[in-house]
């Protein structure tokens, strides 16, 4: 159950020769793969490339018609290993994942693949996630491409360029017998546009036309073959790649009338650069520029003679390269100095050493460069004016904005099943003292933030248990590790559980089992929830089962875990008791707690349409809500601090004698009951109550409701009169 369905959009993939294909970048990539005769595709989800996996999954029928094999890989390493099909056979294959974390996971397989080389085109579509909006460490794919000698494509972010570079990517891979990276930035993934389609091409070999098995010992990555493979990379594959890039003009030169200067950039930043030049009056919206541009749609390898030709007649050239070290800038320096070209190269001296080159950063850098290198070129904005655009608000405006717009830190969704788990840990921590917690990648990583503030380290997907191995001997309590079900199947079972059992790790692992790979959009995993698409009279009737799923509990027991408990995350009392038992028991070995609760975001996506349909059909339907009695609420807001639920907020106190605002449950409440469970478990206040909203009630219920309103109204009026008399 993915975050969204592409069932309608994938029908566009049937477009034939001459049809105009309209859509976003992700769909264009998929169409380009089919037009290229791809034989197999796979991958692992992760922003900004998650939707590519969703599109491929929704397009299974179309892929099957062509004979294209697709599977969702267990990890990025699994996906990379798929590409070995192209080592011995002329099969075109593509896999996808989030970089650089995905590339790190896949690095062993990728290095071996790059060493042995391929005869069929092999493409890794990586979702580059560099910049302040990223959720990972700030590294780039470029370094790995250089290290492994895999060519790196970074196309201009428009649909015709994206499609052409996919098709040329396979050609480049086959011409040089080298696997390639095809890099898509987040804006390229979701840019919309159109291109003229071609017919889809069925792969030359598939289950309908199998290959003839063949063995090539020289492609095995063992000595002495690996030494010959390394020489082949430089002596044969690199020259072949450069020839293909030059012959097919994969890199582009956009001439301009100011020939004394120029800009060298990677294709993915082209739109940002054109916009910056447009704001300076040096380009138009159609890409016509007054400043010459050399656009590297192939970011690696550099093409020496193209760089020399572009720079030969220029005094100064600006190199735009996000991140550090400045690999591209250093490479250009080397190329020009060897060719004895004296053009001055400007890069990190003008542009920031680290960080994403946003529109503002690019505009500032290009302005500084042009004012220094070519002061005669008229600019629409001076450097001072550009600097003022960085924050056009006055200090007074900024203060007003901060006062009226609350900050929105990352956090768990309303009703998230992980929220009560961390509330329980918080309460147990208050009893037993502070904990050192090894955290993991996933939604649960938000528990490291307020209001929970739980978690000390995050080392990688499924690595929380492994990362606690070094500290566990020096803690005053049993080591605590938390990982999600996605991380467990990705890496946690092998690198965490089996290793911990083997090493007699006397610690605690909490596995958050919410039924999907929730953090990346709700993709299926081995222990996935099988939703029951039936709704009767209540929200609870739309249940989820695991009849066909692989069991996390069985996997742990198979790895040797003896102490194992499965607890509903929404049962705060039971979860607290289980945590206490795990922390205080003298039973040796790893203790595993499976905290089970379906992802509420996916649950609501499934439930809401069913609820709406039930109500529209006139059926009696209940929706659970929680409310706070304003007269009972003490106004200390402990309930908010202990759970941080977005639906818990405050409103003015109705009692004129009390100034503290009271807690209030807004209409985003999904009725999960965590607030009430916390109030009970933590012995807070009795102000929480559950109510069931009844849709399409029967005659008896409507009559009873009128009687209740009448009685309650009379009692409220009497109370108001007594309060008034007392006040007087």
XYZ file of C-alpha atoms in Angstrom:
728
model
C 0.000 0.000 0.000
C 2.077 2.895 -1.277
C 1.579 6.526 -0.342
C -0.331 7.109 -3.564
C -1.429 5.130 -6.585
C -0.150 5.740 -10.103
C -2.676 3.338 -11.626
C -4.081 6.018 -13.951
C -0.779 7.694 -14.811
C 0.938 4.454 -15.833
C -1.560 4.033 -18.668
C 0.441 6.771 -20.402
C 3.322 4.312 -20.638
C 1.498 2.655 -23.551
C 2.109 5.791 -25.674
C 3.504 4.948 -29.098
C 5.673 6.552 -31.757
C 4.771 10.217 -32.295
C 2.431 10.510 -29.290
C 2.973 13.479 -26.991
C 3.711 12.187 -23.499
C 2.850 14.563 -20.655
C 3.716 13.970 -17.025
C 6.403 14.367 -14.396
C 10.029 13.318 -14.406
C 9.474 9.983 -12.661
C 6.995 8.862 -15.323
C 9.296 10.088 -18.097
C 12.141 7.950 -16.737
C 9.895 4.887 -16.676
C 8.758 5.504 -20.241
C 12.379 5.986 -21.336
C 13.327 2.646 -19.763
C 10.597 0.881 -21.750
C 11.611 2.660 -24.954
C 15.188 1.493 -24.351
C 14.302 -2.202 -24.294
C 15.125 -2.720 -20.630
C 15.012 -6.382 -19.593
C 14.800 -6.104 -15.804
C 14.255 -3.405 -13.185
C 14.436 -3.352 -9.407
C 15.371 -1.130 -6.511
C 14.728 0.082 -2.997
C 12.577 3.085 -2.141
C 13.871 6.314 -0.654
C 13.276 10.021 -1.240
C 13.380 11.543 -3.795
C 13.133 8.382 -5.881
C 10.442 6.471 -3.925
C 7.749 7.183 -6.491
C 9.776 5.496 -9.228
C 9.357 2.220 -7.360
C 5.655 2.985 -6.906
C 5.236 3.668 -10.635
C 7.057 0.461 -11.568
C 4.921 -1.509 -9.141
C 1.689 -0.047 -10.545
C 2.935 -0.719 -14.093
C 3.491 -4.461 -13.550
C 0.863 -5.355 -16.152
C 2.517 -3.217 -18.833
C 5.960 -4.523 -17.892
C 4.636 -8.067 -18.089
C 3.217 -7.502 -21.566
C 6.712 -6.565 -22.759
C 8.435 -9.348 -20.839
C 10.207 -6.980 -18.446
C 11.046 -8.500 -15.059
C 10.418 -6.289 -11.995
C 10.946 -6.901 -8.322
C 11.128 -4.775 -5.197
C 14.564 -5.488 -3.755
C 15.212 -6.273 -0.104
C 17.921 -3.597 0.052
C 20.076 -1.474 -2.208
C 22.747 -4.188 -2.128
C 20.152 -6.668 -3.386
C 19.249 -4.275 -6.200
C 22.892 -3.702 -7.172
C 23.494 -7.439 -7.326
C 20.641 -7.708 -9.858
C 22.824 -5.853 -12.343
C 25.152 -8.850 -12.544
C 22.705 -10.164 -15.156
C 24.348 -7.681 -17.536
C 27.888 -8.948 -16.900
C 27.695 -12.015 -19.152
C 24.591 -11.361 -21.234
C 23.336 -8.501 -23.458
C 20.506 -7.646 -21.079
C 19.712 -4.031 -20.308
C 18.929 -3.556 -16.624
C 18.139 -0.651 -14.325
C 17.854 -0.354 -10.553
C 17.071 2.620 -8.351
C 17.655 3.868 -4.802
C 18.246 6.930 -2.679
C 21.780 8.224 -2.626
C 24.180 8.374 -0.958
C 22.928 6.096 1.779
C 21.721 3.602 -0.823
C 25.011 3.703 -2.683
C 26.852 3.084 0.579
C 24.764 -0.033 1.204
C 25.300 -1.234 -2.374
C 28.985 -0.325 -2.569
C 30.411 -3.857 -2.456
C 28.259 -5.123 -5.312
C 28.763 -1.917 -7.316
C 32.537 -2.037 -7.002
C 32.614 -5.646 -8.182
C 30.229 -4.829 -11.037
C 32.382 -1.903 -12.158
C 35.485 -4.036 -11.991
C 34.172 -6.943 -14.072
C 32.387 -4.687 -16.538
C 29.132 -5.309 -18.410
C 28.087 -6.233 -21.932
C 24.444 -5.245 -21.451
C 23.636 -1.668 -20.440
C 23.527 -1.385 -16.617
C 22.044 1.753 -15.056
C 21.685 2.867 -11.431
C 19.081 5.633 -11.112
C 20.009 7.463 -7.920
C 17.831 10.077 -6.264
C 20.404 12.682 -5.287
C 19.445 14.175 -1.935
C 21.906 16.973 -1.287
C 20.985 20.236 0.432
C 19.284 21.709 3.463
C 16.042 19.866 2.723
C 17.824 16.511 2.814
C 17.258 13.850 5.456
C 20.751 12.308 5.199
C 24.384 13.168 5.679
C 25.675 15.694 3.156
C 27.618 13.602 0.673
C 27.418 13.214 -3.103
C 27.444 10.388 -5.604
C 30.351 11.980 -7.482
C 33.037 10.587 -5.186
C 31.846 6.996 -5.621
C 31.627 7.417 -9.397
C 35.260 8.530 -9.476
C 36.406 5.806 -7.108
C 34.698 2.929 -8.915
C 35.053 4.364 -12.446
C 31.314 4.417 -13.093
C 30.133 7.161 -15.408
C 27.792 9.730 -13.830
C 24.940 11.270 -15.840
C 23.279 14.439 -14.504
C 20.719 15.525 -17.153
C 19.161 18.925 -17.564
C 15.823 18.822 -15.677
C 13.384 18.852 -18.584
C 11.548 15.820 -19.935
C 13.172 15.615 -23.419
C 16.662 15.741 -21.873
C 15.720 13.233 -19.170
C 14.405 10.742 -21.725
C 17.286 11.206 -24.170
C 19.866 10.704 -21.449
C 18.245 7.469 -20.264
C 18.454 6.061 -23.784
C 21.987 7.381 -24.304
C 22.917 6.103 -20.852
C 22.360 2.535 -21.966
C 24.291 3.249 -25.159
C 27.192 4.739 -23.181
C 27.197 1.780 -20.796
C 27.331 -0.746 -23.630
C 29.873 1.198 -25.698
C 32.292 1.332 -22.764
C 31.273 -1.916 -20.992
C 30.762 0.138 -17.831
C 27.776 0.489 -15.451
C 26.571 4.062 -15.036
C 24.899 6.273 -12.457
C 21.912 8.261 -13.669
C 21.422 11.048 -11.144
C 18.019 12.619 -10.518
C 17.661 15.552 -8.153
C 14.360 16.120 -6.388
C 13.267 18.908 -8.742
C 14.028 16.739 -11.753
C 12.008 13.869 -10.290
C 8.895 16.002 -10.058
C 9.332 18.495 -12.903
C 6.426 18.349 -15.357
C 6.514 18.722 -19.122
C 6.125 16.794 -22.336
C 8.123 14.947 -24.970
C 7.430 13.040 -28.167
C 7.257 9.353 -27.305
C 8.534 6.348 -29.200
C 7.234 2.798 -29.204
C 8.092 0.607 -26.235
C 10.678 -2.036 -27.088
C 10.432 -5.577 -25.758
C 13.763 -6.857 -24.429
C 15.736 -9.110 -26.738
C 15.928 -11.764 -24.043
C 13.306 -12.641 -21.439
C 11.357 -15.663 -20.205
C 9.934 -15.836 -23.728
C 13.380 -15.884 -25.324
C 15.948 -17.081 -22.773
C 19.685 -16.519 -23.114
C 22.160 -19.308 -23.709
C 24.189 -19.744 -20.477
C 27.813 -18.719 -20.918
C 30.819 -18.468 -18.633
C 33.611 -15.891 -18.864
C 36.286 -16.629 -16.234
C 38.061 -13.349 -16.971
C 35.082 -11.470 -15.488
C 35.352 -13.138 -12.092
C 36.632 -10.631 -9.533
C 39.564 -12.713 -8.312
C 43.281 -12.366 -8.993
C 44.762 -12.294 -11.544
C 41.641 -11.135 -13.427
C 41.080 -8.065 -11.238
C 44.445 -6.591 -12.279
C 43.548 -6.919 -15.942
C 40.124 -5.419 -15.235
C 41.732 -2.381 -13.624
C 43.948 -1.791 -16.661
C 40.963 -2.276 -18.945
C 39.093 0.513 -17.133
C 41.732 3.054 -18.113
C 43.040 1.698 -21.406
C 39.787 0.628 -23.045
C 36.632 1.626 -21.203
C 37.453 5.277 -20.474
C 38.554 6.096 -24.064
C 35.431 4.339 -25.390
C 33.238 6.391 -23.034
C 34.880 9.674 -24.088
C 34.395 8.783 -27.760
C 30.689 8.063 -27.205
C 30.150 11.290 -25.236
C 31.836 13.379 -27.943
C 30.206 11.599 -30.862
C 26.678 11.917 -29.504
C 27.235 15.402 -28.022
C 25.889 14.407 -24.617
C 27.381 17.546 -23.105
C 25.936 20.803 -24.452
C 27.409 24.211 -25.242
C 25.101 27.236 -25.199
C 26.905 30.169 -26.844
C 26.589 33.751 -25.639
C 27.711 37.113 -26.893
C 30.047 37.795 -23.940
C 32.789 35.408 -25.042
C 35.398 36.588 -22.547
C 33.654 34.725 -19.697
C 31.756 31.465 -19.305
C 30.096 29.121 -16.829
C 30.676 25.378 -16.488
C 27.874 23.552 -14.711
C 26.356 20.117 -14.203
C 23.130 19.497 -16.076
C 20.990 19.191 -12.969
C 21.669 22.818 -11.987
C 20.877 24.244 -15.439
C 17.407 25.622 -14.622
C 18.696 27.412 -11.523
C 21.553 29.001 -13.469
C 19.277 30.174 -16.289
C 16.913 31.718 -13.755
C 19.801 33.563 -12.073
C 21.003 34.903 -15.440
C 17.443 35.890 -16.324
C 17.153 37.931 -13.126
C 20.320 39.742 -14.153
C 18.942 40.463 -17.618
C 21.394 38.041 -19.254
C 18.988 35.263 -20.336
C 15.370 34.748 -21.274
C 12.866 32.130 -20.004
C 13.564 29.961 -23.065
C 17.232 29.437 -22.212
C 18.793 31.942 -24.626
C 21.787 33.272 -22.719
C 24.310 36.083 -23.116
C 26.875 34.178 -21.023
C 28.330 31.045 -22.703
C 27.488 27.835 -20.855
C 29.112 24.411 -20.929
C 26.520 21.998 -19.528
C 27.890 18.645 -18.377
C 25.019 16.203 -18.722
C 27.804 13.687 -18.152
C 29.320 14.942 -14.915
C 31.943 12.184 -14.879
C 34.182 11.531 -16.716
C 35.313 14.991 -17.769
C 35.959 15.345 -21.505
C 39.340 17.127 -21.794
C 39.137 18.370 -25.402
C 35.618 19.777 -24.868
C 36.790 21.678 -21.794
C 39.850 22.998 -23.617
C 37.719 24.117 -26.583
C 35.230 25.914 -24.316
C 37.837 27.672 -22.184
C 40.440 28.500 -24.860
C 39.165 31.986 -25.781
C 37.926 32.985 -22.319
C 39.618 35.085 -19.651
C 37.709 33.606 -16.707
C 35.292 30.723 -16.237
C 33.052 30.043 -13.252
C 32.653 26.388 -12.208
C 29.425 25.651 -10.359
C 29.814 22.508 -8.273
C 27.767 21.818 -5.174
C 29.502 20.314 -2.179
C 33.066 19.515 -1.273
C 35.747 18.561 -2.087
C 35.686 20.410 -5.415
C 36.314 17.361 -7.603
C 35.106 18.954 -10.848
C 37.035 22.174 -10.300
C 40.254 20.283 -9.556
C 39.756 18.109 -12.623
C 39.234 21.135 -14.876
C 42.364 22.778 -13.469
C 44.347 19.644 -14.310
C 42.954 19.438 -17.861
C 43.632 23.100 -18.681
C 47.101 23.239 -17.169
C 48.183 20.124 -19.045
C 46.939 21.759 -22.237
C 48.736 24.997 -21.239
C 45.485 26.992 -21.285
C 45.780 30.043 -19.020
C 42.067 30.689 -18.501
C 41.432 31.561 -14.873
C 39.091 29.095 -13.168
C 36.857 30.471 -10.416
C 34.844 28.164 -8.209
C 34.925 27.713 -4.472
C 36.679 31.040 -4.051
C 33.419 32.683 -5.121
C 30.812 30.022 -4.404
C 30.223 28.436 -0.973
C 32.366 25.424 -0.169
C 29.399 23.406 1.098
C 25.641 23.431 0.778
C 23.068 23.337 -1.997
C 23.274 25.966 -4.720
C 19.769 27.338 -4.350
C 18.408 30.126 -6.518
C 19.621 32.822 -4.127
C 23.079 31.282 -3.655
C 23.524 30.856 -7.413
C 22.375 34.411 -8.110
C 24.818 35.820 -5.548
C 27.726 33.732 -6.878
C 27.154 34.566 -10.551
C 26.780 38.258 -9.673
C 30.068 38.300 -7.749
C 31.802 36.472 -10.590
C 30.574 38.816 -13.321
C 31.320 41.981 -11.336
C 34.868 40.726 -10.809
C 35.550 39.064 -14.181
C 33.640 41.321 -16.583
C 32.653 44.642 -14.963
C 31.669 46.022 -18.383
C 28.713 43.624 -18.644
C 25.601 45.484 -17.445
C 23.694 43.724 -14.649
C 20.093 44.305 -13.621
C 21.017 43.911 -9.949
C 24.162 44.905 -8.091
C 25.782 42.605 -5.546
C 24.374 44.777 -2.763
C 20.854 44.514 -4.191
C 21.211 40.763 -4.615
C 22.394 40.430 -1.033
C 19.306 42.328 0.128
C 17.124 39.714 -1.571
C 18.461 37.069 0.796
C 15.979 38.213 3.435
C 13.644 40.926 2.123
C 11.732 41.101 5.428
C 12.482 43.831 7.916
C 13.334 42.861 11.479
C 9.862 43.974 12.513
C 8.301 41.742 9.843
C 10.413 38.800 10.978
C 9.322 39.213 14.598
C 5.686 39.439 13.536
C 6.074 36.298 11.454
C 7.632 34.365 14.347
C 4.879 35.561 16.688
C 2.031 34.454 14.425
C 3.383 31.380 12.628
C 4.390 28.577 14.995
C 7.517 26.569 14.142
C 6.818 23.162 12.634
C 9.553 20.711 13.594
C 9.582 17.193 12.186
C 7.386 14.846 14.159
C 5.180 11.790 14.203
C 1.763 11.926 12.542
C -1.490 12.211 14.448
C -2.396 8.779 15.779
C 1.031 7.321 14.940
C 1.444 3.952 16.692
C 5.002 4.890 17.595
C 3.938 7.813 19.770
C 2.564 5.659 22.647
C 5.695 3.485 22.522
C 7.936 6.459 23.212
C 5.513 7.806 25.807
C 5.868 4.466 27.607
C 9.688 4.586 27.363
C 9.616 8.134 28.704
C 7.578 7.086 31.734
C 9.753 4.045 32.455
C 12.839 6.249 32.156
C 11.414 8.517 34.842
C 11.193 5.509 37.161
C 14.513 3.802 36.387
C 16.768 6.694 35.398
C 18.143 7.958 32.060
C 18.682 5.557 29.160
C 21.223 5.433 26.370
C 19.231 4.524 23.256
C 20.648 3.518 19.876
C 18.186 4.825 17.292
C 17.679 3.938 13.650
C 16.496 5.278 10.310
C 12.721 5.575 9.974
C 9.751 7.446 11.411
C 10.896 6.486 14.908
C 13.983 8.685 14.460
C 11.659 11.643 15.178
C 11.627 10.461 18.799
C 15.088 11.988 19.084
C 13.330 15.371 18.923
C 10.992 17.080 21.401
C 8.908 16.182 23.308
C 10.464 12.716 23.707
C 14.178 13.555 23.309
C 15.022 9.841 23.217
C 17.979 8.540 21.252
C 21.725 9.105 21.187
C 22.957 7.840 17.801
C 21.739 6.898 14.327
C 24.275 4.844 12.378
C 22.271 3.466 9.455
C 19.214 1.596 8.318
C 18.753 -1.453 10.557
C 22.031 -0.832 12.408
C 20.753 0.331 15.800
C 21.351 -3.012 17.542
C 24.799 -3.338 15.986
C 25.668 0.219 17.035
C 24.928 -0.582 20.694
C 27.457 -3.420 20.819
C 30.398 -1.208 21.755
C 28.664 0.779 24.502
C 26.609 -1.981 26.127
C 29.394 -3.057 28.523
C 29.757 0.469 29.893
C 26.118 1.294 30.635
C 24.386 1.213 34.048
C 21.399 -0.493 32.381
C 20.813 -2.959 29.590
C 21.510 -1.385 26.208
C 18.360 -0.316 24.366
C 18.051 -0.298 20.580
C 15.067 0.686 18.464
C 14.494 -0.116 14.814
C 11.541 -0.321 12.460
C 10.197 -3.300 10.583
C 11.623 -1.910 7.339
C 15.079 -1.610 8.900
C 14.740 -5.079 10.413
C 14.208 -6.715 7.005
C 16.673 -4.420 5.242
C 19.689 -5.045 7.455
C 18.673 -5.521 11.075
C 18.070 -9.267 11.061
C 21.529 -10.185 9.793
C 23.778 -7.413 11.091
C 21.843 -6.919 14.324
C 19.844 -9.858 15.665
C 22.007 -12.766 14.482
C 25.196 -10.992 15.530
C 23.739 -10.117 18.947
C 22.635 -13.703 19.577
C 26.048 -15.016 18.528
C 27.838 -12.527 20.812
C 25.466 -13.136 23.753
C 24.316 -9.526 23.734
C 22.328 -8.989 26.955
C 20.369 -6.025 25.652
C 16.933 -4.952 24.490
C 15.752 -4.486 20.911
C 12.411 -2.822 20.263
C 11.140 -3.472 16.729
C 8.403 -1.069 15.663
C 6.144 -3.193 13.476
C 3.733 -0.849 11.694
C 3.061 -2.994 8.646
C 4.717 -0.992 5.862
C 7.899 0.771 4.943
C 6.100 3.784 6.346
C 8.822 6.443 6.264
C 9.348 6.100 2.498
C 5.677 6.149 1.520
C 4.082 2.916 2.692
C 5.694 0.383 0.375
C 5.237 -3.338 1.049
C 7.728 -5.290 3.146
C 7.906 -9.015 4.039
C 5.832 -8.516 7.224
C 3.373 -6.233 5.464
C -0.193 -5.735 6.629
C -2.913 -7.300 4.486
C -5.774 -4.799 4.840
C -9.308 -6.083 5.210
C -11.342 -3.850 2.903
C -14.594 -4.238 4.856
C -16.280 -1.622 6.989
C -19.428 -2.304 8.924
C -20.546 0.076 11.642
C -17.384 1.267 13.338
C -13.905 2.420 12.507
C -12.465 -0.597 14.300
C -14.230 -2.986 11.938
C -11.786 -2.100 9.137
C -9.037 -4.303 10.473
C -5.722 -5.478 9.131
C -4.385 -9.013 9.189
C -1.057 -10.663 8.459
C -2.253 -13.947 7.028
C 0.201 -14.084 4.129
C 3.055 -12.095 5.679
C 6.414 -13.285 6.933
C 6.655 -13.059 10.696
C 9.191 -10.880 12.484
C 8.735 -13.044 15.577
C 9.460 -16.250 13.650
C 12.540 -14.679 12.050
C 13.893 -13.645 15.461
C 13.223 -17.039 16.984
C 14.882 -18.656 13.985
C 17.957 -16.529 14.658
C 18.087 -17.819 18.240
C 16.156 -15.223 20.268
C 14.527 -16.849 23.318
C 13.020 -13.859 25.156
C 10.450 -12.278 22.845
C 7.244 -10.340 23.517
C 4.713 -8.875 21.081
C 2.790 -5.902 22.458
C 0.319 -3.457 20.935
C 1.884 -0.024 20.956
C -1.447 1.552 21.878
C -1.497 -0.327 25.199
C 0.716 2.046 27.162
C 0.334 0.169 30.481
C 1.252 -3.181 28.943
C 4.182 -1.659 27.048
C 5.526 -0.080 30.231
C 5.269 -3.395 32.070
C 7.049 -5.226 29.243
C 9.864 -2.667 29.198
C 10.290 -2.949 32.975
C 10.440 -6.725 32.708
C 13.014 -6.595 29.917
C 15.193 -4.111 31.819
C 15.095 -5.952 35.136
C 15.014 -9.632 34.189
C 18.067 -11.744 34.962
C 17.471 -13.972 31.959
C 20.569 -13.679 29.746
C 20.626 -12.960 26.043
C 18.904 -10.584 23.689
C 15.407 -9.415 24.639
C 13.193 -8.494 21.680
C 9.970 -6.512 21.995
C 7.850 -6.335 18.851
C 5.802 -3.149 19.225
C 2.890 -3.743 16.900
C 0.605 -1.046 15.537
C -0.391 -0.304 11.946
C 0.833 2.950 10.408
C -2.037 5.350 11.100
C -1.356 7.441 8.007
C -1.846 4.461 5.725
C -4.725 3.246 7.850
C -6.506 6.564 7.446
C -5.911 6.528 3.699
C -7.690 3.194 3.636
C -10.383 3.947 6.217
C -11.582 7.398 5.173
C -12.961 6.422 1.754
C -14.696 3.428 3.342
C -16.162 5.604 6.086
C -17.377 8.155 3.556
C -18.934 5.438 1.409
C -20.644 3.900 4.425
C -22.086 7.255 5.480
C -23.222 8.090 1.941
C -24.935 4.695 1.737
C -26.996 5.608 4.796
C -25.448 2.978 7.074
C -25.097 3.555 10.795
C -21.413 4.425 11.230
C -19.371 5.338 14.288
C -16.239 7.478 14.441
C -14.259 7.588 17.657
C -13.103 10.946 19.016
C -11.450 12.005 22.241
C -12.349 15.175 24.120
C -11.055 17.028 27.159
C -13.408 18.257 29.857
C -12.435 21.911 30.225
C -13.860 22.079 33.757
C -11.727 19.125 34.885
C -8.492 20.052 33.047
C -5.905 21.487 35.427
C -4.042 23.371 32.700
C -0.606 21.881 33.446
C -0.411 20.403 29.899
C 1.460 17.296 31.028
C -0.645 15.320 28.551
C 0.829 17.351 25.696
C 4.391 17.028 26.923
C 4.144 13.271 27.329
C 2.865 12.545 23.806
C 3.235 15.643 21.623
C 0.211 14.635 19.518
C -0.508 17.320 16.876
C -4.235 17.147 17.657
C -3.586 18.155 21.279
C -3.501 21.917 21.570
C -4.707 24.624 23.958
C -7.576 27.074 24.181
C -8.545 29.812 26.684
C -9.746 28.608 30.058
C -13.530 28.943 30.324
C -13.228 29.532 34.074
C -12.686 33.288 34.639
C -10.929 32.520 37.928
C -8.191 30.462 36.195
C -5.657 31.969 33.815
C -3.877 28.848 32.494
C -5.219 27.720 29.108
C -6.769 24.262 29.020
C -5.952 21.345 26.749
C -8.141 20.932 23.713
C -8.433 18.135 21.136
C -8.908 19.600 17.653
C -10.732 18.041 14.721
C -7.639 16.251 13.381
C -8.078 13.601 16.104
C -8.283 10.083 14.666
C -9.485 8.459 17.858
C -6.377 6.356 18.530
C -6.782 6.810 22.298
C -3.127 7.492 23.100
C -3.907 10.675 25.014
C -6.341 8.876 27.318
C -4.018 5.894 27.765
C -1.165 8.198 28.702
C -3.316 10.138 31.133
C -4.240 6.872 32.832
C -0.784 5.254 32.766
C 0.991 8.374 34.019
C -1.744 9.049 36.590
C -2.369 12.529 35.278
C -5.932 13.857 35.318
C -9.317 12.305 34.495
C -10.250 14.980 31.953
C -10.031 12.766 28.841
C -13.100 10.991 27.531
C -13.934 9.020 24.417
C -17.041 9.835 22.451
C -18.430 8.054 19.414
C -19.836 10.261 16.675
C -22.856 8.489 15.219
C -23.699 8.959 11.538
C -27.098 7.877 10.216
C -28.450 7.048 13.717
C -31.666 5.088 14.173
C -34.924 6.556 15.461
C -34.332 5.322 19.013
C -30.841 6.870 19.062
C -32.137 10.233 17.828
C -34.802 10.235 20.531
C -32.267 9.331 23.225
C -29.951 12.092 21.964
C -32.722 14.701 22.266
C -33.466 13.578 25.815
C -29.773 13.733 26.749
C -29.371 17.234 25.288
C -32.440 18.422 27.199
C -31.252 17.004 30.529
C -27.670 18.167 30.053
C -28.855 21.623 29.014
C -31.003 21.903 32.145
C -28.112 20.783 34.374
C -25.720 23.225 32.715
C -28.161 26.096 33.185
C -28.609 25.196 36.854
C -24.851 25.090 37.365
C -24.482 28.478 35.693
C -27.139 29.979 37.976
C -25.435 28.607 41.083
C -22.054 29.950 39.962
C -23.611 33.352 39.398
C -25.270 33.314 42.819
C -21.970 32.344 44.445
C -20.133 35.100 42.600
C -22.659 37.694 43.782
